[in-house]
Amino acid sequence: MSDTISDFITVIRNAYRARKDQCTARYSKMHWSIATILKEEGFVRDVKEVEDQNGHKAIEITLKYVDEVPALTGIQRISTPGRRLYYSYDAIPRVLGGLGVGILTTSRGVMNDRSARRQKVGGEMVCSVW
């Protein structure tokens, strides 16, 4: 059994640690949604849909650095295939006291923790970013 979301998060984390300008990961709707939220929150510069050398869809993420310091300092998988974590909207944990962003899958799609609280929907906490 493989966890593709953890693999996606690891690609981003390793690219930042290696000071890469961009990274490429396999495409899925969930990966695209997570990458889009990272862009909206200002952790990455750009997200594009591209094709790899075999003709398969991929996601190209342009990383963001502020004065040569990564904009994303940490990203962690919360809910795993062996331990799913679901929260109601009033119990969604705050990441670093509200300084970070939690990404959830809800009945209304993938969204950040602030939007889920505002719309009063709970769901599975996929990852947290700070």
Short mmCIF file of C-alpha atoms in Angstrom, two decimals:
data_model
loop_
_atom_site.label_atom_id
_atom_site.label_comp_id
_atom_site.label_asym_id
_atom_site.label_seq_id
_atom_site.Cartn_x
_atom_site.Cartn_y
_atom_site.Cartn_z
CA MET A 1 0.00 0.00 0.00
CA SER A 2 1.38 3.40 -0.89
CA ASP A 3 0.44 6.86 0.28
CA THR A 4 0.64 9.17 -2.73
CA ILE A 5 -0.15 12.29 -0.70
CA SER A 6 2.83 11.63 1.57
CA ASP A 7 5.00 11.12 -1.51
CA PHE A 8 3.78 14.46 -2.91
CA ILE A 9 4.49 16.27 0.36
CA THR A 10 7.94 14.68 0.52
CA VAL A 11 8.76 15.87 -3.03
CA ILE A 12 7.97 19.45 -1.99
CA ARG A 13 9.84 19.21 1.33
CA ASN A 14 12.95 17.70 -0.28
CA ALA A 15 12.98 20.31 -3.05
CA TYR A 16 12.96 23.12 -0.49
CA ARG A 17 15.72 21.46 1.55
CA ALA A 18 17.84 21.04 -1.60
CA ARG A 19 17.23 24.74 -2.51
CA LYS A 20 15.70 23.81 -5.87
CA ASP A 21 13.87 26.42 -7.95
CA GLN A 22 11.10 24.03 -8.92
CA CYS A 23 9.95 20.46 -8.49
CA THR A 24 7.74 18.08 -10.45
CA ALA A 25 5.31 15.54 -9.02
CA ARG A 26 2.73 13.12 -10.38
CA TYR A 27 -0.66 14.60 -11.15
CA SER A 28 -3.85 13.81 -9.29
CA LYS A 29 -6.84 15.93 -8.38
CA MET A 30 -5.84 15.82 -4.71
CA HIS A 31 -2.24 16.86 -5.46
CA TRP A 32 -3.50 19.68 -7.68
CA SER A 33 -5.84 20.91 -4.93
CA ILE A 34 -3.09 20.86 -2.30
CA ALA A 35 -0.67 22.67 -4.62
CA THR A 36 -3.30 25.30 -5.45
CA ILE A 37 -3.92 25.96 -1.75
CA LEU A 38 -0.16 26.30 -1.19
CA LYS A 39 -0.08 28.90 -3.97
CA GLU A 40 -3.09 30.80 -2.61
CA GLU A 41 -1.52 30.91 0.85
CA GLY A 42 1.81 32.18 -0.53
CA PHE A 43 4.00 29.16 0.19
CA VAL A 44 4.86 28.51 -3.48
CA ARG A 45 5.23 30.93 -6.37
CA ASP A 46 3.44 29.06 -9.17
CA VAL A 47 1.73 25.77 -10.00
CA LYS A 48 1.44 24.44 -13.55
CA GLU A 49 0.10 21.32 -15.20
CA VAL A 50 2.75 19.82 -17.53
CA GLU A 51 3.57 16.51 -19.23
CA ASP A 52 6.53 14.38 -18.20
CA GLN A 53 8.83 12.63 -20.69
CA ASN A 54 6.42 9.67 -20.92
CA GLY A 55 3.46 11.87 -21.81
CA HIS A 56 1.76 11.58 -18.41
CA LYS A 57 0.29 14.59 -16.63
CA ALA A 58 2.46 16.09 -13.90
CA ILE A 59 2.46 19.12 -11.63
CA GLU A 60 5.34 21.58 -11.82
CA ILE A 61 5.68 23.67 -8.67
CA THR A 62 7.85 26.79 -8.68
CA LEU A 63 9.16 27.25 -5.16
CA LYS A 64 9.22 30.58 -3.36
CA TYR A 65 12.14 32.00 -1.39
CA VAL A 66 12.18 35.25 0.59
CA ASP A 67 15.74 36.61 0.93
CA GLU A 68 17.04 33.09 0.17
CA VAL A 69 14.94 31.63 3.01
CA PRO A 70 12.22 29.15 2.01
CA ALA A 71 8.68 30.53 2.32
CA LEU A 72 7.59 27.05 3.43
CA THR A 73 9.52 25.99 6.52
CA GLY A 74 7.54 22.86 7.33
CA ILE A 75 4.92 20.56 5.86
CA GLN A 76 3.63 17.49 7.66
CA ARG A 77 1.15 14.73 6.83
CA ILE A 78 -1.49 14.52 9.54
CA SER A 79 -4.03 11.87 8.49
CA THR A 80 -2.43 8.69 7.19
CA PRO A 81 -3.95 5.59 5.55
CA GLY A 82 -3.47 3.71 8.83
CA ARG A 83 -4.85 6.51 11.02
CA ARG A 84 -7.48 8.76 9.52
CA LEU A 85 -8.21 11.92 11.52
CA TYR A 86 -11.56 13.62 11.08
CA TYR A 87 -12.61 16.85 12.77
CA SER A 88 -15.86 18.74 13.08
CA TYR A 89 -15.59 22.41 12.10
CA ASP A 90 -15.36 23.62 15.70
CA ALA A 91 -12.64 21.09 16.60
CA ILE A 92 -10.23 21.72 13.69
CA PRO A 93 -6.81 22.29 15.30
CA ARG A 94 -4.94 25.51 14.59
CA VAL A 95 -1.46 25.12 13.10
CA LEU A 96 1.13 27.05 15.13
CA GLY A 97 -1.60 29.03 16.84
CA GLY A 98 -3.05 30.22 13.54
CA LEU A 99 0.25 31.11 11.84
CA GLY A 100 0.24 27.95 9.71
CA VAL A 101 -2.37 26.45 7.44
CA GLY A 102 -4.23 23.16 7.76
CA ILE A 103 -5.49 21.48 4.59
CA LEU A 104 -8.67 19.43 4.85
CA THR A 105 -10.80 17.31 2.55
CA THR A 106 -14.44 18.13 3.14
CA SER A 107 -17.78 17.37 1.52
CA ARG A 108 -17.32 20.69 -0.33
CA GLY A 109 -13.85 19.86 -1.64
CA VAL A 110 -10.30 20.44 -0.48
CA MET A 111 -9.90 23.66 1.50
CA ASN A 112 -7.79 25.35 4.14
CA ASP A 113 -8.74 25.30 7.81
CA ARG A 114 -9.95 28.90 7.93
CA SER A 115 -12.38 28.36 5.05
CA ALA A 116 -13.67 25.15 6.64
CA ARG A 117 -14.36 26.94 9.93
CA ARG A 118 -16.02 29.86 8.13
CA GLN A 119 -18.26 27.55 6.08
CA LYS A 120 -18.89 25.33 9.14
CA VAL A 121 -17.79 22.08 7.50
CA GLY A 122 -15.52 19.46 8.99
CA GLY A 123 -13.48 16.78 7.31
CA GLU A 124 -10.24 14.85 7.17
CA MET A 125 -7.11 16.83 8.05
CA VAL A 126 -4.69 15.95 5.23
CA CYS A 127 -1.63 18.01 6.17
CA SER A 128 -0.42 21.09 7.97
CA VAL A 129 1.91 23.72 6.52
CA TRP A 130 3.92 26.46 8.21
#
